[in-house]
Structures are given as C-alpha cells and as structure tokens.
Coordinates of C-alpha atoms in Angstrom, one line a residue:
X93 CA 11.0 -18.4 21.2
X94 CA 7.6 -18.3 22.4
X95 CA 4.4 -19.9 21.4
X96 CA 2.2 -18.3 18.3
X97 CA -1.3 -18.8 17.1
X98 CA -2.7 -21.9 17.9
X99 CA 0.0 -24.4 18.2
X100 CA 3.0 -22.7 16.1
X101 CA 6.2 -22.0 17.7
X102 CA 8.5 -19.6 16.0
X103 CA 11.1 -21.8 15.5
X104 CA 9.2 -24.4 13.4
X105 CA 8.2 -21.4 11.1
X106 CA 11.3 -20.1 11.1
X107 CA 12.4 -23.7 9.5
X108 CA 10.3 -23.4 7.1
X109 CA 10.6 -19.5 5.4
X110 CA 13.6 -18.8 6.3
X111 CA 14.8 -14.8 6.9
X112 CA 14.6 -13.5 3.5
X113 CA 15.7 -10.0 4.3
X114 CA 19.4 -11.7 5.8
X115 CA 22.0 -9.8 3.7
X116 CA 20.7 -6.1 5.0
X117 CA 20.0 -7.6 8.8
X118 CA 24.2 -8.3 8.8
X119 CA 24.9 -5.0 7.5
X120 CA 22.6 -3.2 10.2
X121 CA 23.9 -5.6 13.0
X122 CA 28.0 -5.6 11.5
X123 CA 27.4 -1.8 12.0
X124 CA 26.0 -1.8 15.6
X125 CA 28.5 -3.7 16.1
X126 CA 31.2 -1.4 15.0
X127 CA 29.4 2.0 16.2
X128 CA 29.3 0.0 20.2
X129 CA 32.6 -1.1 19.8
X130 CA 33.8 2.3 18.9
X131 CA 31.2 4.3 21.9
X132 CA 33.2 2.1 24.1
X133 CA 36.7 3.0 23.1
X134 CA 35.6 6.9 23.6
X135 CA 34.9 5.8 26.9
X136 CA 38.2 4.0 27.9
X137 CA 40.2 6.4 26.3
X138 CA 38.6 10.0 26.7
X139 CA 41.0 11.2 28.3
X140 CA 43.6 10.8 25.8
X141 CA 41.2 11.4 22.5
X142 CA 40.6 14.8 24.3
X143 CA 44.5 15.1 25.2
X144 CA 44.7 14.4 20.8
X145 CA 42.2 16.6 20.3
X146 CA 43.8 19.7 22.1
X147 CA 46.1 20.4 19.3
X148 CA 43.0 21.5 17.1
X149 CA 40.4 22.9 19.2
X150 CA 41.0 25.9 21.2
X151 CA 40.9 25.3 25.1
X152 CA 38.0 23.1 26.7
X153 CA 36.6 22.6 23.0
X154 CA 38.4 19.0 22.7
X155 CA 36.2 17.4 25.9
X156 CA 33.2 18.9 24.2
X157 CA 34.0 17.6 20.4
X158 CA 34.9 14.3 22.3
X159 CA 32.0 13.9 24.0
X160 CA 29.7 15.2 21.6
X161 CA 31.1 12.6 19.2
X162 CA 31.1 9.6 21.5
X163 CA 27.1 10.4 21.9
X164 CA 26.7 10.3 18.4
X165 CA 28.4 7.1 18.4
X166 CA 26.9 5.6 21.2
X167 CA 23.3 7.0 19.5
X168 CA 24.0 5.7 16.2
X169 CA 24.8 1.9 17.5
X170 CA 21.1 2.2 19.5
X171 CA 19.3 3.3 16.4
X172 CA 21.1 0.4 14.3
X173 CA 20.2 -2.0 16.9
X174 CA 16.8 -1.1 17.0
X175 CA 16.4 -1.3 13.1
X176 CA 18.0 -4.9 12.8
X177 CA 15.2 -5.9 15.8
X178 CA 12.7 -4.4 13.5
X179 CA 13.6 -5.8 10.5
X180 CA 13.9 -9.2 12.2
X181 CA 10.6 -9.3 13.7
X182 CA 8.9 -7.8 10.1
X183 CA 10.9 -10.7 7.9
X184 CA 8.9 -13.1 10.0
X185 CA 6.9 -12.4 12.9
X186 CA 5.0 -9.4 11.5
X187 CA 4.5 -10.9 8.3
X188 CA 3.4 -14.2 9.8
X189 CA 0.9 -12.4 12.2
X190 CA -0.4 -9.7 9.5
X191 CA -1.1 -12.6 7.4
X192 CA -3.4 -14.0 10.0
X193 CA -5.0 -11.0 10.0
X194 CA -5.9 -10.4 6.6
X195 CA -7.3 -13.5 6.1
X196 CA -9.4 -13.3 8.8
X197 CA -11.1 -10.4 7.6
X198 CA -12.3 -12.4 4.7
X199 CA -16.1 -13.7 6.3
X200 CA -16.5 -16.8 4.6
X201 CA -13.4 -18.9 2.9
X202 CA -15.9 -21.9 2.5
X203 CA -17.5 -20.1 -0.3
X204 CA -14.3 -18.7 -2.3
X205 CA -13.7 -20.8 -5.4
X206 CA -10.4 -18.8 -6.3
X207 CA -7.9 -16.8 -4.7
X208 CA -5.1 -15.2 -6.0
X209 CA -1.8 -13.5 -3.7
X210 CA -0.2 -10.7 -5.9
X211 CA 3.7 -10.8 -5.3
X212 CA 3.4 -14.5 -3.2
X213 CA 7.2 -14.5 -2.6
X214 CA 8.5 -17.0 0.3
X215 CA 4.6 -17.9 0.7
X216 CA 3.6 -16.9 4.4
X217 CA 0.0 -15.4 3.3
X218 CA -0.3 -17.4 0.6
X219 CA -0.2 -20.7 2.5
X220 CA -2.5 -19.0 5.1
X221 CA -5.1 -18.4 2.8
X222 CA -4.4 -22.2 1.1
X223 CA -5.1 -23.3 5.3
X224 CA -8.3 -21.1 5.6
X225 CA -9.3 -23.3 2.5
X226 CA -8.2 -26.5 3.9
X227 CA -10.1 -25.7 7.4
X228 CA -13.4 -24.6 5.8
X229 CA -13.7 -28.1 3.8
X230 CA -13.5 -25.6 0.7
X231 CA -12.2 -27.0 -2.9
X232 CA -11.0 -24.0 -3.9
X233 CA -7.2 -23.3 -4.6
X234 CA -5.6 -20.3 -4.4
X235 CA -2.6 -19.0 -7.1
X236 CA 0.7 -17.3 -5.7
X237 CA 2.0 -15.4 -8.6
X238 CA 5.3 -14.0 -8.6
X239 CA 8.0 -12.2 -10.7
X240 CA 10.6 -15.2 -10.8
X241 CA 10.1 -18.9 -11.6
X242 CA 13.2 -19.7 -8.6
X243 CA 10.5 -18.2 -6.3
X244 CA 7.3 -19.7 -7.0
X245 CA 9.2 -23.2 -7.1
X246 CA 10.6 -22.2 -3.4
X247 CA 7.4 -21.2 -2.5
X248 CA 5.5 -24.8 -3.7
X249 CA 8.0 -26.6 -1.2
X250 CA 6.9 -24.2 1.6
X251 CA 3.5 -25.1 0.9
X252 CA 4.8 -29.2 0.8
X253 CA 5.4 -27.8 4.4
X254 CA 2.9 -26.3 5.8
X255 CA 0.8 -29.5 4.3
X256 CA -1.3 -27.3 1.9
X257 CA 0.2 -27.9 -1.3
X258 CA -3.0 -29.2 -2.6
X259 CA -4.4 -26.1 -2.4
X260 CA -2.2 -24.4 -4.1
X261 CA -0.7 -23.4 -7.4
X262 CA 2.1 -20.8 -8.5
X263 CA 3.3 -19.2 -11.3
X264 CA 5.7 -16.5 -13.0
X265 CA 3.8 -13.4 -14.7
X266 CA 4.1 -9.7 -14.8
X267 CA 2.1 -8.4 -12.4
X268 CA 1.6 -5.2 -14.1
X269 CA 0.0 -7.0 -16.8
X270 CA -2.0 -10.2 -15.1
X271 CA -2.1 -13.1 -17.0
X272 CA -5.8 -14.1 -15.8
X273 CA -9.2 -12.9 -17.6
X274 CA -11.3 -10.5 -16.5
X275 CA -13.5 -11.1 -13.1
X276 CA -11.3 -14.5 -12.6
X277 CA -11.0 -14.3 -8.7
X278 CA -13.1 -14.1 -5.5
X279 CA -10.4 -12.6 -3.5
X280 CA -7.3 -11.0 -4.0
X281 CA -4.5 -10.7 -1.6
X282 CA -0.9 -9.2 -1.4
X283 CA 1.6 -8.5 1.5
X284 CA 4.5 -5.6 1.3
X285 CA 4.6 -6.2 -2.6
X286 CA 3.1 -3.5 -4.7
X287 CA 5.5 -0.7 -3.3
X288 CA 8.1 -2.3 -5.0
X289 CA 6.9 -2.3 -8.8
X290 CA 8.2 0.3 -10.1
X291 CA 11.3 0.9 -7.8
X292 CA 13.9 0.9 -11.1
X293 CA 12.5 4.5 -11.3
X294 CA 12.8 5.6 -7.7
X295 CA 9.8 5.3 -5.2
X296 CA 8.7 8.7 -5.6
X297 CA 9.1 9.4 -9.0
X298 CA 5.9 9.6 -11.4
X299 CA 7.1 7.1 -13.4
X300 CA 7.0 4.7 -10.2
X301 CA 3.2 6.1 -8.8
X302 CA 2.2 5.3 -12.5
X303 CA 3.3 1.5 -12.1
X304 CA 1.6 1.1 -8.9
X305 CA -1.7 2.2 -9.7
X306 CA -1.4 -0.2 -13.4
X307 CA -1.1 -2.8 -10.6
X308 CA -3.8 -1.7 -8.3
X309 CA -6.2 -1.1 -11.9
X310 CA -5.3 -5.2 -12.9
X311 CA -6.2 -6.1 -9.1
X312 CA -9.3 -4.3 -9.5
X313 CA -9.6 -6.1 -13.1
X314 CA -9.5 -9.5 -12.0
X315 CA -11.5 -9.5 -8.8
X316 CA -15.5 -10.6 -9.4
X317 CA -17.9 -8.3 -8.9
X318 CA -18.5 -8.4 -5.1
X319 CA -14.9 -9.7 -4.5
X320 CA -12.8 -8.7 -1.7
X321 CA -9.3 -7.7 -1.9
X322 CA -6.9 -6.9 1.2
X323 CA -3.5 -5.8 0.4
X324 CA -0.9 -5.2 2.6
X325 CA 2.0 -2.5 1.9
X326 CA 4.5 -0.2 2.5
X327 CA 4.9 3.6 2.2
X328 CA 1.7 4.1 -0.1
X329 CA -1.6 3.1 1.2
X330 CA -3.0 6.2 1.4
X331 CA -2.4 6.6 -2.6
X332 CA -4.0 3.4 -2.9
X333 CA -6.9 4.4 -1.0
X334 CA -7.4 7.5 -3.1
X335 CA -6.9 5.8 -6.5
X336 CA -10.0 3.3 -5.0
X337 CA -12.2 6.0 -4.1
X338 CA -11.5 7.4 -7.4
X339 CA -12.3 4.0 -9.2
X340 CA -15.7 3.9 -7.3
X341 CA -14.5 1.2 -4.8
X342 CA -16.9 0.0 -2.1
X343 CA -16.2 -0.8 1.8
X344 CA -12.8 0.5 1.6
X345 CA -11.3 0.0 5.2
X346 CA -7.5 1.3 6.2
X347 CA -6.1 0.2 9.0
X348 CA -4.2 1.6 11.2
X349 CA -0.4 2.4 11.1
X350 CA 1.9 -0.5 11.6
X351 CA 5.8 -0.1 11.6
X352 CA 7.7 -2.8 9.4
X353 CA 10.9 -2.9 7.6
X354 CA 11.4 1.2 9.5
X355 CA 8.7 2.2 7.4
X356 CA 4.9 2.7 7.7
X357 CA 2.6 0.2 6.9
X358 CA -1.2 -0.1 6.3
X359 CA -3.4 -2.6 5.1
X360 CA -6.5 -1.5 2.5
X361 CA -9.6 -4.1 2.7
X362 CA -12.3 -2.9 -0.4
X363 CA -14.7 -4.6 -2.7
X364 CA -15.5 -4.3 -6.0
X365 CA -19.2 -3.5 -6.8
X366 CA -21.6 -5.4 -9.2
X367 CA -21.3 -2.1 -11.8
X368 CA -19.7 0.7 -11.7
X369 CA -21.7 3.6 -12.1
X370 CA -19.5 6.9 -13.7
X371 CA -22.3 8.8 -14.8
X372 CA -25.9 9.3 -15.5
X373 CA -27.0 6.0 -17.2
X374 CA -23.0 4.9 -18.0
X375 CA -21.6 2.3 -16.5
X376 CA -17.8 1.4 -16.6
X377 CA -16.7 -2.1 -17.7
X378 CA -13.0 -1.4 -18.4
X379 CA -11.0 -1.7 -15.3
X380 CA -7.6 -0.8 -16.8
X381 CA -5.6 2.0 -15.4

C-alpha cells in the first residue's frame, strides 16, 4: 500500500489501530453499491423505464424524467464513493500523517517533562508524541486521557505496539472537568476530539459551543506557563481561535484548511504566556471558562 514516513508501511499500521470509523464506511460503500447497481439498470433498460414511464408523463417527458433520474443516480453513487475514500484515508492515513505534523511543530521534545493528548482514543498521536520522547533520550511520559476505560486499555496495547509503552500512561476522566492541577503539563495535544463534547446537544447549538470552550478553558488551565498546545479538529477552529485571542493567548497559528471525515479541518498551535495581563496592573490567574 505504499511506503510512509521513515520505514512505516500502511499495512503494518493498519495492524495495529485498526479502522475505527468501520460501521459508517459499509453504510457509505453498501450504498455506492446500490446507487451503481441501480445507474446501470437505467442504462440496460431505458428504453423500457421510459416505455413505463409514458403512462404518466405527457409525450417526450418520460426519456427526460428517465434520464434525469439515472444522472442523479449515477451522481449519487460518485459522491458516496468519494466520501467512503475520504473517510478511509482520514480514519488512518490522515490521522497518522497529521499526527506527524503536530508533533513536529513542538521545537524541543527533549526538554518536555509532561504531555498530555485530550481525547487519546485508538492512540495514533499519542504514541507519536510517546516516540518523539523515546528519540530525544527524554524521561518524560506523556498521559492519553479519554472518556471510556475500554479505550484507554485498547489504547496501552497500541502503545505495547508501537514499543513505547514506557512512555506512556492513560486514563478515564471528564475532559470537561480535567482531573490534573493547575499548570501540570508542558504540552497539550488533541486530534479531531473536542468537536465532539457536547454533541448530545447538537453541534450548533449554544449549549454545545458552551462545552467546547469549558474544554478549550481546562486545556488552557493545565498547560504551564510558556506551554504549547496544538490541537487538531473538526468544524470549529476558527471559534477556537477566537475564544484564544480572547483569553490573551500568545503565537496562535491556524493552519490551513484540510478535508477529513467530508468536513473541514484545521489545526490551532498557541502558547500560553507567563501572566496574563487583563487590565492596568491586574493580572488573571483563573483560567476557567
């Protein structure tokens, strides 16, 4: 399948996490399926689909509804074809590569003591962070926190894996409410997670914004001073950016657009300053959104 950084191949990662997004992958491709299946069958039969149609449509009309419907068909099958390719390549690929990425731009992983990825999940950027460690010779370890227990256990054998597990350490807690003191962490990472806290109210509901940005105010909470955080989402960056600026964020970086799971995708870099400054001779200490 083609040769990855360094000396990966997709199919040993592959062994490893898996396709977690499997269940909607077979409903996109069952219904490619069934829209090609059905294009074709205008095709061989037109003639007598039109022949059908000619006892409802007034004269000529039936080749036109029969066509125009075949299109359609034919159109949908390409469009569900081309969303199970992107979902495939984001469930692994993407995520793999994107992880790669976001640890890079961290300058020095020799240095960081602690490390923390916010929504860990199958562990693709949390084992690349627990590598960085292990390449720089650092003896720092870096925590994968997630929502269930079944996950952070799955996620300790991925790291068994990917020969890191010495690196690393998982555990169950509310996100929304992070079970680590304040200034705990010299980087903070998290990869197509935060957009979904909240989603039990509907994505664009206030109720839903209001959950995010709690997250995004205990990311900011836990980071040291001078800590870097990258985080990696869906749908909402630019909210995220916004709700940084407002919280007097410094070096905040978007990247570019990047199309996973259909949807956009961005990834925000920022630190978080020695002292907040919110006013003449007031400085902020309370994080908490």
């Amino acid at each position: 399948m083609g040769k990855t950084t360094g000396n990966r191949d997709w199919a040993q990662i592959y062994a490893i996490y898996g396709i977690e997004q499997w269940q909607t992958l077979v409903f996109l491709l069952f219904h490619a399926f069934f829209f090609s299946l059905l294009s074709i069958l205008f095709l061989i039969y037109f003639d007598q689909i039109c022949f059908f149609l000619d006892s409802f449509f007034l004269s000529g009309a039936a080749r036109l509804a029969a066509g125009f419907t075949g299109a359609v068909t034919a159109l949908s099958a390409v469009c569900l074809l081309f969303a199970a390719a992107n979902f495939l390549y984001s469930d692994v690929p993407l995520q793999y590569e994107m992880a790669q990425r976001m640890v890079s731009s961290v300058g020095d992983w020799s240095s960081v003591k602690t490390a923390l990825d916010l929504g860990c999940g199958r562990g693709i950027l949390l084992n690349a962070v627990a590598t960085q460690l292990k390449k720089t010779g650092s003896s720092g370890r870096v925590v994968g926190l997630d929502r269930s227990k079944r996950t952070t256990l799955s996620t300790l054998r991925t790291a068994k894996l990917e020969g890191v597990q010495e690196y690393v350490t998982c555990r169950e807690g509310d996100v929304r409410t992070l079970p680590f003191g304040d200034n705990y962490f010299d980087v903070v990472v998290s990869s197509v997670f935060v957009h979904t806290v909240g989603k039990e109210h509907g994505q664009k509901t206030v109720e839903a914004a209001a959950e995010r940005m709690r997250v995004l105010g205990e990311i900011v909470r836990v980071v040291k001073p001078g800590g870097l955080c990258v985080v990696w989402d869906l749908l909402h960056v630019p909210e995220y950016a916004r709700r940084l600026q407002e919280l007097k964020m410094e070096d905040i970086r978007v990247s570019e657009r990047v199309t996973a799971f259909m949807a956009a995708s961005h990834i925000v870099s920022f630190r978080k300053p020695s002292e907040l400054v919110a006013g003449p001779r007031e400085v902020r200490l309370d994080w908490r959104c």
